[in-house]
Coordinates of N, CA and C in Angstrom, one line a residue:
M115 N 93.5 113.2 114.1 CA 94.3 112.1 114.5 C 94.2 112.1 116.1
D116 N 94.0 110.9 116.6 CA 94.0 110.7 118.1 C 95.3 110.8 118.7
E117 N 95.6 111.8 119.5 CA 96.9 112.0 120.1 C 97.2 111.0 121.2
E118 N 96.2 110.4 121.7 CA 96.4 109.4 122.8 C 96.9 108.1 122.3
R119 N 96.8 107.8 121.0 CA 97.2 106.5 120.4 C 98.5 106.7 119.7
P120 N 99.5 105.8 119.8 CA 100.7 105.9 119.1 C 100.4 105.5 117.6
H121 N 101.3 106.0 116.7 CA 101.2 105.7 115.3 C 101.4 104.2 115.1
R122 N 100.5 103.6 114.3 CA 100.6 102.2 113.9 C 101.0 102.2 112.5
P123 N 102.0 101.3 112.2 CA 102.4 101.2 110.8 C 101.2 100.6 110.0
V124 N 101.2 101.1 108.7 CA 100.1 100.7 107.8 C 100.8 100.0 106.6
Y125 N 100.5 98.8 106.4 CA 101.0 98.1 105.1 C 99.9 98.0 104.2
R126 N 100.2 98.4 102.9 CA 99.1 98.3 101.8 C 99.6 97.4 100.7
L127 N 98.7 96.5 100.3 CA 98.9 95.8 99.0 C 98.3 96.6 97.9
Q128 N 99.1 97.0 97.0 CA 98.6 97.8 95.9 C 98.8 97.1 94.5
R129 N 97.8 97.3 93.7 CA 97.8 96.8 92.3 C 98.3 97.9 91.4
I130 N 99.2 97.6 90.6 CA 99.8 98.6 89.6 C 99.3 98.3 88.2
D131 N 98.6 99.2 87.6 CA 98.1 99.0 86.2 C 98.4 100.2 85.4
G132 N 99.6 100.1 84.7 CA 100.0 101.3 84.0 C 100.4 102.4 85.0
D133 N 99.7 103.6 84.8 CA 100.0 104.7 85.7 C 99.1 104.7 86.9
Q134 N 98.1 103.8 87.0 CA 97.2 103.7 88.1 C 97.7 102.8 89.2
V135 N 97.5 103.2 90.4 CA 97.8 102.4 91.6 C 96.6 102.3 92.4
M136 N 96.1 101.1 92.8 CA 94.9 100.9 93.6 C 95.2 100.1 94.8
T137 N 94.8 100.6 96.0 CA 95.0 99.8 97.2 C 94.0 98.7 97.2
V138 N 94.4 97.5 97.4 CA 93.6 96.3 97.4 C 93.2 95.9 98.8
V139 N 94.2 95.9 99.7 CA 93.9 95.6 101.1 C 94.9 96.3 102.0
T140 N 94.5 96.6 103.2 CA 95.4 97.3 104.2 C 95.6 96.4 105.4
F141 N 96.8 96.3 105.8 CA 97.2 95.5 107.0 C 97.7 96.4 108.1
Y142 N 97.4 96.1 109.3 CA 97.9 96.9 110.4 C 98.9 96.2 111.3
S143 N 99.4 95.0 110.8 CA 100.5 94.3 111.5 C 101.4 93.7 110.5
A144 N 102.7 93.6 111.0 CA 103.7 93.0 110.1 C 103.4 91.5 109.9
A145 N 102.8 90.8 110.8 CA 102.5 89.4 110.7 C 101.5 89.2 109.5
E146 N 100.5 90.0 109.4 CA 99.6 89.9 108.3 C 100.3 90.2 107.0
A147 N 101.1 91.2 107.0 CA 101.8 91.6 105.7 C 102.7 90.5 105.3
L148 N 103.4 89.8 106.3 CA 104.3 88.8 105.9 C 103.7 87.6 105.2
T149 N 102.5 87.4 105.4 CA 101.8 86.3 104.7 C 101.7 86.6 103.2
V150 N 101.6 87.9 102.9 CA 101.5 88.3 101.5 C 102.9 88.3 100.9
L151 N 103.9 88.6 101.6 CA 105.3 88.8 101.1 C 105.7 87.5 100.4
Q152 N 105.3 86.3 100.9 CA 105.7 85.1 100.3 C 105.2 84.8 98.9
N153 N 104.0 85.4 98.6 CA 103.4 85.1 97.3 C 103.0 86.4 96.6
L154 N 103.8 87.4 96.6 CA 103.5 88.7 95.9 C 103.5 88.5 94.4
P155 N 102.3 88.7 93.8 CA 102.2 88.5 92.4 C 102.8 89.6 91.6
H156 N 103.1 89.4 90.3 CA 103.6 90.4 89.4 C 102.5 91.5 89.3
G157 N 102.9 92.8 89.2 CA 101.9 93.8 89.1 C 101.3 94.3 90.4
Y158 N 101.9 93.9 91.5 CA 101.5 94.3 92.8 C 102.7 94.8 93.6
R159 N 102.5 95.6 94.6 CA 103.6 96.1 95.4 C 103.0 96.2 96.8
L160 N 104.0 96.1 97.8 CA 103.6 96.2 99.2 C 104.3 97.5 99.7
T161 N 103.5 98.4 100.4 CA 104.1 99.6 100.9 C 103.9 99.6 102.4
L162 N 104.8 100.3 103.1 CA 104.7 100.5 104.6 C 104.6 102.0 104.7
D163 N 103.5 102.4 105.3 CA 103.2 103.9 105.3 C 103.3 104.4 103.9
N164 N 104.3 105.3 103.6 CA 104.4 105.8 102.2 C 105.6 105.3 101.5
R165 N 106.3 104.2 102.0 CA 107.5 103.7 101.4 C 107.2 102.3 100.7
Q166 N 107.7 102.1 99.6 CA 107.6 100.8 98.9 C 108.5 99.8 99.6
V167 N 108.0 98.7 100.0 CA 108.7 97.6 100.6 C 109.1 96.5 99.6
L168 N 108.1 96.0 98.8 CA 108.3 95.0 97.8 C 107.5 95.4 96.6
P169 N 108.0 95.0 95.4 CA 109.3 94.5 95.1 C 110.3 95.5 95.5
S170 N 111.4 95.1 95.9 CA 112.5 96.0 96.3 C 113.1 96.6 95.0
S171 N 113.6 97.8 95.0 CA 114.1 98.4 93.9 C 115.2 99.4 94.3
A172 N 116.0 99.9 93.4 CA 117.0 100.9 93.7 C 116.4 102.1 94.2
R173 N 115.1 102.3 93.9 CA 114.4 103.5 94.4 C 113.6 103.3 95.6
H174 N 114.0 102.4 96.5 CA 113.2 102.0 97.6 C 112.8 103.2 98.6
D175 N 113.6 104.3 98.5 CA 113.3 105.4 99.3 C 112.3 106.4 98.7
D176 N 111.8 106.1 97.5 CA 110.8 106.9 96.9 C 109.5 106.7 97.6
E177 N 108.7 107.8 97.7 CA 107.4 107.7 98.2 C 106.4 107.0 97.3
A178 N 105.6 106.1 97.8 CA 104.6 105.4 97.0 C 103.5 106.5 96.7
S179 N 102.9 106.4 95.5 CA 101.8 107.3 95.2 C 100.5 106.8 95.7

């Protein structure tokens, strides 16, 4: 890891298929991720680093796999 650069948040759109989770696309800004938030299809989730952002659930503090 480059110690000169600050940590950048990483948003991932992930497809959930049974027990499998596949990252479809990675965003490096909240503005890009917000465009996805408006139309998040069923069977997908959005994570920020290792935390699930959407769909929100009672287990929102769980780490995403």
